[in-house]
Amino acid sequence: MEKAILGAPFVCQIAMIVRDAQKAASRFAELLNVPVPQVVTANADGSDTVTYMGRPTEGRVKLAFFHLDNVVVEFIEPTEDPTTWKDFLAEKGPGVHHIAFKAKNRMLETAAELERFGYPLIQHGDKYAYLESTEELGVILELLDID
Amino acid sequence: MEKAILGAPFVCQIAMIVRDAQKAASRFAELLNVPVPQVVTANADGSDTVTYMGRPTEGRVKLAFFHLDNVVVEFIEPTEDPTTWKDFLAEKGPGVHHIAFKAKNRMLETAAELERFGYPLIQHGDKYAYLESTEELGVILELLDID
């Protein structure tokens, strides 16, 4: 069988943009009766090389993760750094930003395939890449360079 | 342990509103290298009792389902019937409408709990209910009366 561009048919993360990640985490934890996860600031140390719309950005962001039985649910609170997260919130308000697929060791190559497929690469860091597929699929696709 | 309002920590569906379910299904199938699922019209026979914002509606909708390894991905194309799907598309354009949790035999009771929690019931049929949690969680929660 020909290899699928998105690899295994497995959505590893669903990520929501919210105004307040701490509040979202606290409320979602209550609904699931699980501990409230810590809200962390990604790229606080600037070690990740982030590019948004072709330009470098610090790309810091506040995140809270829930490891559910079948999928990771992520809440994203943008910072003032220029990012797809900040623009999404400004343009659409709170909403689901992306669903993620694993692309270990083939993230940029898969991103290039998706660009040829018609979905532009809008932002990427060392371990993630976002492809703009919203007009057709209703959601941004994320590729993760993880197992 | 106290029972979680949302039951098991398991997201059974992720649902995207799109302009063209056939096109979305065809493109997503290509990305996954799987057969294109049939687009079906839900409630074409009018057998489901659908209520949107307190008023009855036929609530027909075009749907395409992908049964991935860990979750069902659903593409939703609204019809002209008054529904949350139609209003979502008109207001926000294509985007993720909801994530779903199973609530077999306790759907309306769980919906009432979520209303007390602060998330209004905006639409329901015989087997599904939508709670408006977007402002806090970035997504509508769906309860499904299925196993």
PDB file of N, CA and C in Angstrom, chain A residues 55-121:
ATOM      1  N   ARG A  55       8.853  34.779   8.755  1.00  0.00           N
ATOM      2  CA  ARG A  55       9.708  35.640   9.569  1.00  0.00           C
ATOM      3  C   ARG A  55       9.985  35.015  10.932  1.00  0.00           C
ATOM      4  N   PRO A  56      11.182  35.259  11.453  1.00  0.00           N
ATOM      5  CA  PRO A  56      11.471  34.734  12.789  1.00  0.00           C
ATOM      6  C   PRO A  56      10.613  35.421  13.857  1.00  0.00           C
ATOM      7  N   THR A  57      10.233  34.667  14.865  1.00  0.00           N
ATOM      8  CA  THR A  57       9.480  35.203  15.997  1.00  0.00           C
ATOM      9  C   THR A  57       9.900  34.439  17.240  1.00  0.00           C
ATOM     10  N   GLU A  58       9.783  35.083  18.383  1.00  0.00           N
ATOM     11  CA  GLU A  58      10.099  34.327  19.599  1.00  0.00           C
ATOM     12  C   GLU A  58       9.094  33.201  19.786  1.00  0.00           C
ATOM     13  N   GLY A  59       7.857  33.459  19.421  1.00  0.00           N
ATOM     14  CA  GLY A  59       6.861  32.384  19.412  1.00  0.00           C
ATOM     15  C   GLY A  59       6.591  31.768  20.765  1.00  0.00           C
ATOM     16  N   ARG A  60       6.634  32.597  21.806  1.00  0.00           N
ATOM     17  CA  ARG A  60       6.300  32.053  23.127  1.00  0.00           C
ATOM     18  C   ARG A  60       4.790  31.900  23.250  1.00  0.00           C
ATOM     19  N   VAL A  61       4.369  30.958  24.085  1.00  0.00           N
ATOM     20  CA  VAL A  61       2.952  30.645  24.193  1.00  0.00           C
ATOM     21  C   VAL A  61       2.715  29.912  25.511  1.00  0.00           C
ATOM     22  N   LYS A  62       1.569  30.150  26.115  1.00  0.00           N
ATOM     23  CA  LYS A  62       1.206  29.438  27.343  1.00  0.00           C
ATOM     24  C   LYS A  62       0.377  28.207  26.994  1.00  0.00           C
ATOM     25  N   LEU A  63       0.744  27.084  27.579  1.00  0.00           N
ATOM     26  CA  LEU A  63       0.115  25.805  27.230  1.00  0.00           C
ATOM     27  C   LEU A  63      -0.292  25.019  28.469  1.00  0.00           C
ATOM     28  N   ALA A  64      -1.398  24.310  28.348  1.00  0.00           N
ATOM     29  CA  ALA A  64      -1.811  23.337  29.371  1.00  0.00           C
ATOM     30  C   ALA A  64      -2.243  22.066  28.651  1.00  0.00           C
ATOM     31  N   PHE A  65      -1.727  20.940  29.117  1.00  0.00           N
ATOM     32  CA  PHE A  65      -1.980  19.656  28.443  1.00  0.00           C
ATOM     33  C   PHE A  65      -2.791  18.695  29.324  1.00  0.00           C
ATOM     34  N   PHE A  66      -3.741  18.042  28.689  1.00  0.00           N
ATOM     35  CA  PHE A  66      -4.477  16.948  29.333  1.00  0.00           C
ATOM     36  C   PHE A  66      -4.210  15.667  28.546  1.00  0.00           C
ATOM     37  N   HIS A  67      -3.656  14.678  29.226  1.00  0.00           N
ATOM     38  CA  HIS A  67      -3.410  13.395  28.570  1.00  0.00           C
ATOM     39  C   HIS A  67      -4.616  12.503  28.812  1.00  0.00           C
ATOM     40  N   LEU A  68      -5.563  12.561  27.898  1.00  0.00           N
ATOM     41  CA  LEU A  68      -6.759  11.727  28.014  1.00  0.00           C
ATOM     42  C   LEU A  68      -6.423  10.293  27.585  1.00  0.00           C
ATOM     43  N   ASP A  69      -7.423   9.405  27.655  1.00  0.00           N
ATOM     44  CA  ASP A  69      -7.149   8.001  27.347  1.00  0.00           C
ATOM     45  C   ASP A  69      -6.697   7.788  25.900  1.00  0.00           C
ATOM     46  N   ASN A  70      -7.271   8.565  24.976  1.00  0.00           N
ATOM     47  CA  ASN A  70      -6.973   8.298  23.563  1.00  0.00           C
ATOM     48  C   ASN A  70      -6.295   9.449  22.835  1.00  0.00           C
ATOM     49  N   VAL A  71      -6.186  10.601  23.484  1.00  0.00           N
ATOM     50  CA  VAL A  71      -5.694  11.770  22.762  1.00  0.00           C
ATOM     51  C   VAL A  71      -5.236  12.816  23.778  1.00  0.00           C
ATOM     52  N   VAL A  72      -4.355  13.707  23.349  1.00  0.00           N
ATOM     53  CA  VAL A  72      -3.944  14.823  24.204  1.00  0.00           C
ATOM     54  C   VAL A  72      -4.790  16.043  23.844  1.00  0.00           C
ATOM     55  N   VAL A  73      -5.374  16.656  24.847  1.00  0.00           N
ATOM     56  CA  VAL A  73      -6.098  17.913  24.663  1.00  0.00           C
ATOM     57  C   VAL A  73      -5.220  19.033  25.197  1.00  0.00           C
ATOM     58  N   GLU A  74      -5.063  20.071  24.381  1.00  0.00           N
ATOM     59  CA  GLU A  74      -4.128  21.151  24.694  1.00  0.00           C
ATOM     60  C   GLU A  74      -4.896  22.477  24.687  1.00  0.00           C
ATOM     61  N   PHE A  75      -4.645  23.283  25.709  1.00  0.00           N
ATOM     62  CA  PHE A  75      -5.182  24.649  25.705  1.00  0.00           C
ATOM     63  C   PHE A  75      -4.030  25.612  25.466  1.00  0.00           C
ATOM     64  N   ILE A  76      -4.252  26.555  24.567  1.00  0.00           N
ATOM     65  CA  ILE A  76      -3.215  27.484  24.115  1.00  0.00           C
ATOM     66  C   ILE A  76      -3.657  28.912  24.391  1.00  0.00           C
ATOM     67  N   GLU A  77      -2.825  29.632  25.140  1.00  0.00           N
ATOM     68  CA  GLU A  77      -3.078  31.062  25.344  1.00  0.00           C
ATOM     69  C   GLU A  77      -1.937  31.829  24.687  1.00  0.00           C
ATOM     70  N   PRO A  78      -2.228  32.588  23.636  1.00  0.00           N
ATOM     71  CA  PRO A  78      -1.158  33.309  22.938  1.00  0.00           C
ATOM     72  C   PRO A  78      -0.505  34.359  23.838  1.00  0.00           C
ATOM     73  N   THR A  79       0.745  34.676  23.529  1.00  0.00           N
ATOM     74  CA  THR A  79       1.407  35.835  24.128  1.00  0.00           C
ATOM     75  C   THR A  79       1.361  36.953  23.082  1.00  0.00           C
ATOM     76  N   GLU A  80       2.103  38.018  23.330  1.00  0.00           N
ATOM     77  CA  GLU A  80       2.143  39.122  22.371  1.00  0.00           C
ATOM     78  C   GLU A  80       3.067  38.841  21.180  1.00  0.00           C
ATOM     79  N   ASP A  81       3.839  37.746  21.234  1.00  0.00           N
ATOM     80  CA  ASP A  81       4.707  37.412  20.101  1.00  0.00           C
ATOM     81  C   ASP A  81       3.870  37.146  18.850  1.00  0.00           C
ATOM     82  N   PRO A  82       4.330  37.574  17.693  1.00  0.00           N
ATOM     83  CA  PRO A  82       3.574  37.298  16.458  1.00  0.00           C
ATOM     84  C   PRO A  82       3.521  35.792  16.179  1.00  0.00           C
ATOM     85  N   THR A  83       2.340  35.237  16.143  1.00  0.00           N
ATOM     86  CA  THR A  83       2.168  33.801  15.888  1.00  0.00           C
ATOM     87  C   THR A  83       0.799  33.567  15.261  1.00  0.00           C
ATOM     88  N   THR A  84       0.626  32.374  14.722  1.00  0.00           N
ATOM     89  CA  THR A  84      -0.687  31.954  14.243  1.00  0.00           C
ATOM     90  C   THR A  84      -1.688  31.913  15.386  1.00  0.00           C
ATOM     91  N   TRP A  85      -1.208  31.606  16.601  1.00  0.00           N
ATOM     92  CA  TRP A  85      -2.123  31.526  17.763  1.00  0.00           C
ATOM     93  C   TRP A  85      -2.706  32.905  18.076  1.00  0.00           C
ATOM     94  N   LYS A  86      -1.839  33.911  18.071  1.00  0.00           N
ATOM     95  CA  LYS A  86      -2.288  35.271  18.383  1.00  0.00           C
ATOM     96  C   LYS A  86      -3.265  35.761  17.310  1.00  0.00           C
ATOM     97  N   ASP A  87      -2.921  35.524  16.057  1.00  0.00           N
ATOM     98  CA  ASP A  87      -3.795  35.982  14.968  1.00  0.00           C
ATOM     99  C   ASP A  87      -5.136  35.248  14.969  1.00  0.00           C
ATOM    100  N   PHE A  88      -5.092  33.952  15.277  1.00  0.00           N
ATOM    101  CA  PHE A  88      -6.335  33.166  15.342  1.00  0.00           C
ATOM    102  C   PHE A  88      -7.272  33.771  16.382  1.00  0.00           C
ATOM    103  N   LEU A  89      -6.739  34.040  17.570  1.00  0.00           N
ATOM    104  CA  LEU A  89      -7.578  34.583  18.647  1.00  0.00           C
ATOM    105  C   LEU A  89      -8.125  35.956  18.269  1.00  0.00           C
ATOM    106  N   ALA A  90      -7.278  36.770  17.662  1.00  0.00           N
ATOM    107  CA  ALA A  90      -7.719  38.118  17.279  1.00  0.00           C
ATOM    108  C   ALA A  90      -8.803  38.048  16.198  1.00  0.00           C
ATOM    109  N   GLU A  91      -8.660  37.105  15.274  1.00  0.00           N
ATOM    110  CA  GLU A  91      -9.589  37.047  14.138  1.00  0.00           C
ATOM    111  C   GLU A  91     -10.865  36.269  14.430  1.00  0.00           C
ATOM    112  N   LYS A  92     -10.740  35.175  15.189  1.00  0.00           N
ATOM    113  CA  LYS A  92     -11.892  34.281  15.348  1.00  0.00           C
ATOM    114  C   LYS A  92     -12.372  34.144  16.779  1.00  0.00           C
ATOM    115  N   GLY A  93     -11.588  34.644  17.735  1.00  0.00           N
ATOM    116  CA  GLY A  93     -11.928  34.382  19.127  1.00  0.00           C
ATOM    117  C   GLY A  93     -11.519  32.977  19.503  1.00  0.00           C
ATOM    118  N   PRO A  94     -11.903  32.511  20.696  1.00  0.00           N
ATOM    119  CA  PRO A  94     -11.528  31.164  21.125  1.00  0.00           C
ATOM    120  C   PRO A  94     -12.037  30.116  20.135  1.00  0.00           C
ATOM    121  N   GLY A  95     -11.228  29.093  19.901  1.00  0.00           N
ATOM    122  CA  GLY A  95     -11.631  28.037  18.979  1.00  0.00           C
ATOM    123  C   GLY A  95     -10.542  26.996  18.840  1.00  0.00           C
ATOM    124  N   VAL A  96     -10.852  25.919  18.137  1.00  0.00           N
ATOM    125  CA  VAL A  96      -9.860  24.862  17.934  1.00  0.00           C
ATOM    126  C   VAL A  96      -8.877  25.317  16.869  1.00  0.00           C
ATOM    127  N   HIS A  97      -7.614  25.329  17.212  1.00  0.00           N
ATOM    128  CA  HIS A  97      -6.586  25.806  16.294  1.00  0.00           C
ATOM    129  C   HIS A  97      -6.096  24.708  15.357  1.00  0.00           C
ATOM    130  N   HIS A  98      -5.850  23.507  15.897  1.00  0.00           N
ATOM    131  CA  HIS A  98      -5.297  22.448  15.041  1.00  0.00           C
ATOM    132  C   HIS A  98      -5.588  21.068  15.608  1.00  0.00           C
ATOM    133  N   ILE A  99      -5.425  20.082  14.732  1.00  0.00           N
ATOM    134  CA  ILE A  99      -5.315  18.692  15.152  1.00  0.00           C
ATOM    135  C   ILE A  99      -3.956  18.216  14.661  1.00  0.00           C
ATOM    136  N   ALA A 100      -3.322  17.340  15.452  1.00  0.00           N
ATOM    137  CA  ALA A 100      -1.926  16.980  15.190  1.00  0.00           C
ATOM    138  C   ALA A 100      -1.754  15.524  14.783  1.00  0.00           C
ATOM    139  N   PHE A 101      -0.785  15.324  13.895  1.00  0.00           N
ATOM    140  CA  PHE A 101      -0.368  13.998  13.456  1.00  0.00           C
ATOM    141  C   PHE A 101       1.135  13.841  13.703  1.00  0.00           C
ATOM    142  N   LYS A 102       1.541  12.631  14.034  1.00  0.00           N
ATOM    143  CA  LYS A 102       2.960  12.370  14.285  1.00  0.00           C
ATOM    144  C   LYS A 102       3.726  12.228  12.971  1.00  0.00           C
ATOM    145  N   ALA A 103       4.878  12.876  12.913  1.00  0.00           N
ATOM    146  CA  ALA A 103       5.705  12.805  11.700  1.00  0.00           C
ATOM    147  C   ALA A 103       7.169  12.751  12.115  1.00  0.00           C
ATOM    148  N   LYS A 104       7.493  11.769  12.947  1.00  0.00           N
ATOM    149  CA  LYS A 104       8.855  11.627  13.472  1.00  0.00           C
ATOM    150  C   LYS A 104       9.881  11.514  12.347  1.00  0.00           C
ATOM    151  N   ASN A 105      10.875  12.386  12.378  1.00  0.00           N
ATOM    152  CA  ASN A 105      11.983  12.363  11.420  1.00  0.00           C
ATOM    153  C   ASN A 105      11.574  12.643   9.975  1.00  0.00           C
ATOM    154  N   ARG A 106      10.349  13.103   9.770  1.00  0.00           N
ATOM    155  CA  ARG A 106       9.918  13.433   8.404  1.00  0.00           C
ATOM    156  C   ARG A 106       8.973  14.640   8.431  1.00  0.00           C
ATOM    157  N   MET A 107       9.165  15.503   9.422  1.00  0.00           N
ATOM    158  CA  MET A 107       8.249  16.625   9.590  1.00  0.00           C
ATOM    159  C   MET A 107       8.327  17.606   8.417  1.00  0.00           C
ATOM    160  N   LEU A 108       9.527  18.075   8.103  1.00  0.00           N
ATOM    161  CA  LEU A 108       9.637  19.101   7.052  1.00  0.00           C
ATOM    162  C   LEU A 108       9.371  18.513   5.672  1.00  0.00           C
ATOM    163  N   GLU A 109       9.767  17.268   5.503  1.00  0.00           N
ATOM    164  CA  GLU A 109       9.491  16.587   4.227  1.00  0.00           C
ATOM    165  C   GLU A 109       7.975  16.402   4.042  1.00  0.00           C
ATOM    166  N   THR A 110       7.286  16.051   5.131  1.00  0.00           N
ATOM    167  CA  THR A 110       5.828  15.917   5.052  1.00  0.00           C
ATOM    168  C   THR A 110       5.169  17.281   4.859  1.00  0.00           C
ATOM    169  N   ALA A 111       5.715  18.297   5.522  1.00  0.00           N
ATOM    170  CA  ALA A 111       5.179  19.649   5.342  1.00  0.00           C
ATOM    171  C   ALA A 111       5.301  20.066   3.877  1.00  0.00           C
ATOM    172  N   ALA A 112       6.412  19.730   3.251  1.00  0.00           N
ATOM    173  CA  ALA A 112       6.602  20.067   1.831  1.00  0.00           C
ATOM    174  C   ALA A 112       5.576  19.331   0.968  1.00  0.00           C
ATOM    175  N   GLU A 113       5.291  18.070   1.312  1.00  0.00           N
ATOM    176  CA  GLU A 113       4.267  17.318   0.564  1.00  0.00           C
ATOM    177  C   GLU A 113       2.903  17.977   0.719  1.00  0.00           C
ATOM    178  N   LEU A 114       2.622  18.442   1.932  1.00  0.00           N
ATOM    179  CA  LEU A 114       1.322  19.087   2.172  1.00  0.00           C
ATOM    180  C   LEU A 114       1.244  20.440   1.464  1.00  0.00           C
ATOM    181  N   GLU A 115       2.380  21.113   1.337  1.00  0.00           N
ATOM    182  CA  GLU A 115       2.387  22.368   0.564  1.00  0.00           C
ATOM    183  C   GLU A 115       2.054  22.078  -0.903  1.00  0.00           C
ATOM    184  N   ARG A 116       2.641  21.021  -1.436  1.00  0.00           N
ATOM    185  CA  ARG A 116       2.341  20.653  -2.824  1.00  0.00           C
ATOM    186  C   ARG A 116       0.866  20.256  -2.968  1.00  0.00           C
ATOM    187  N   PHE A 117       0.316  19.721  -1.885  1.00  0.00           N
ATOM    188  CA  PHE A 117      -1.096  19.302  -1.851  1.00  0.00           C
ATOM    189  C   PHE A 117      -2.027  20.512  -1.816  1.00  0.00           C
ATOM    190  N   GLY A 118      -1.462  21.689  -1.463  1.00  0.00           N
ATOM    191  CA  GLY A 118      -2.274  22.901  -1.461  1.00  0.00           C
ATOM    192  C   GLY A 118      -2.419  23.589  -0.113  1.00  0.00           C
ATOM    193  N   TYR A 119      -1.706  23.070   0.898  1.00  0.00           N
ATOM    194  CA  TYR A 119      -1.836  23.620   2.245  1.00  0.00           C
ATOM    195  C   TYR A 119      -0.523  24.292   2.648  1.00  0.00           C
ATOM    196  N   PRO A 120      -0.470  25.628   2.662  1.00  0.00           N
ATOM    197  CA  PRO A 120       0.778  26.330   2.956  1.00  0.00           C
ATOM    198  C   PRO A 120       1.274  26.132   4.393  1.00  0.00           C
ATOM    199  N   LEU A 121       2.582  26.062   4.508  1.00  0.00           N
ATOM    200  CA  LEU A 121       3.240  26.009   5.825  1.00  0.00           C
ATOM    201  C   LEU A 121       3.217  27.426   6.392  1.00  0.00           C
TER     202      LEU A 121
END
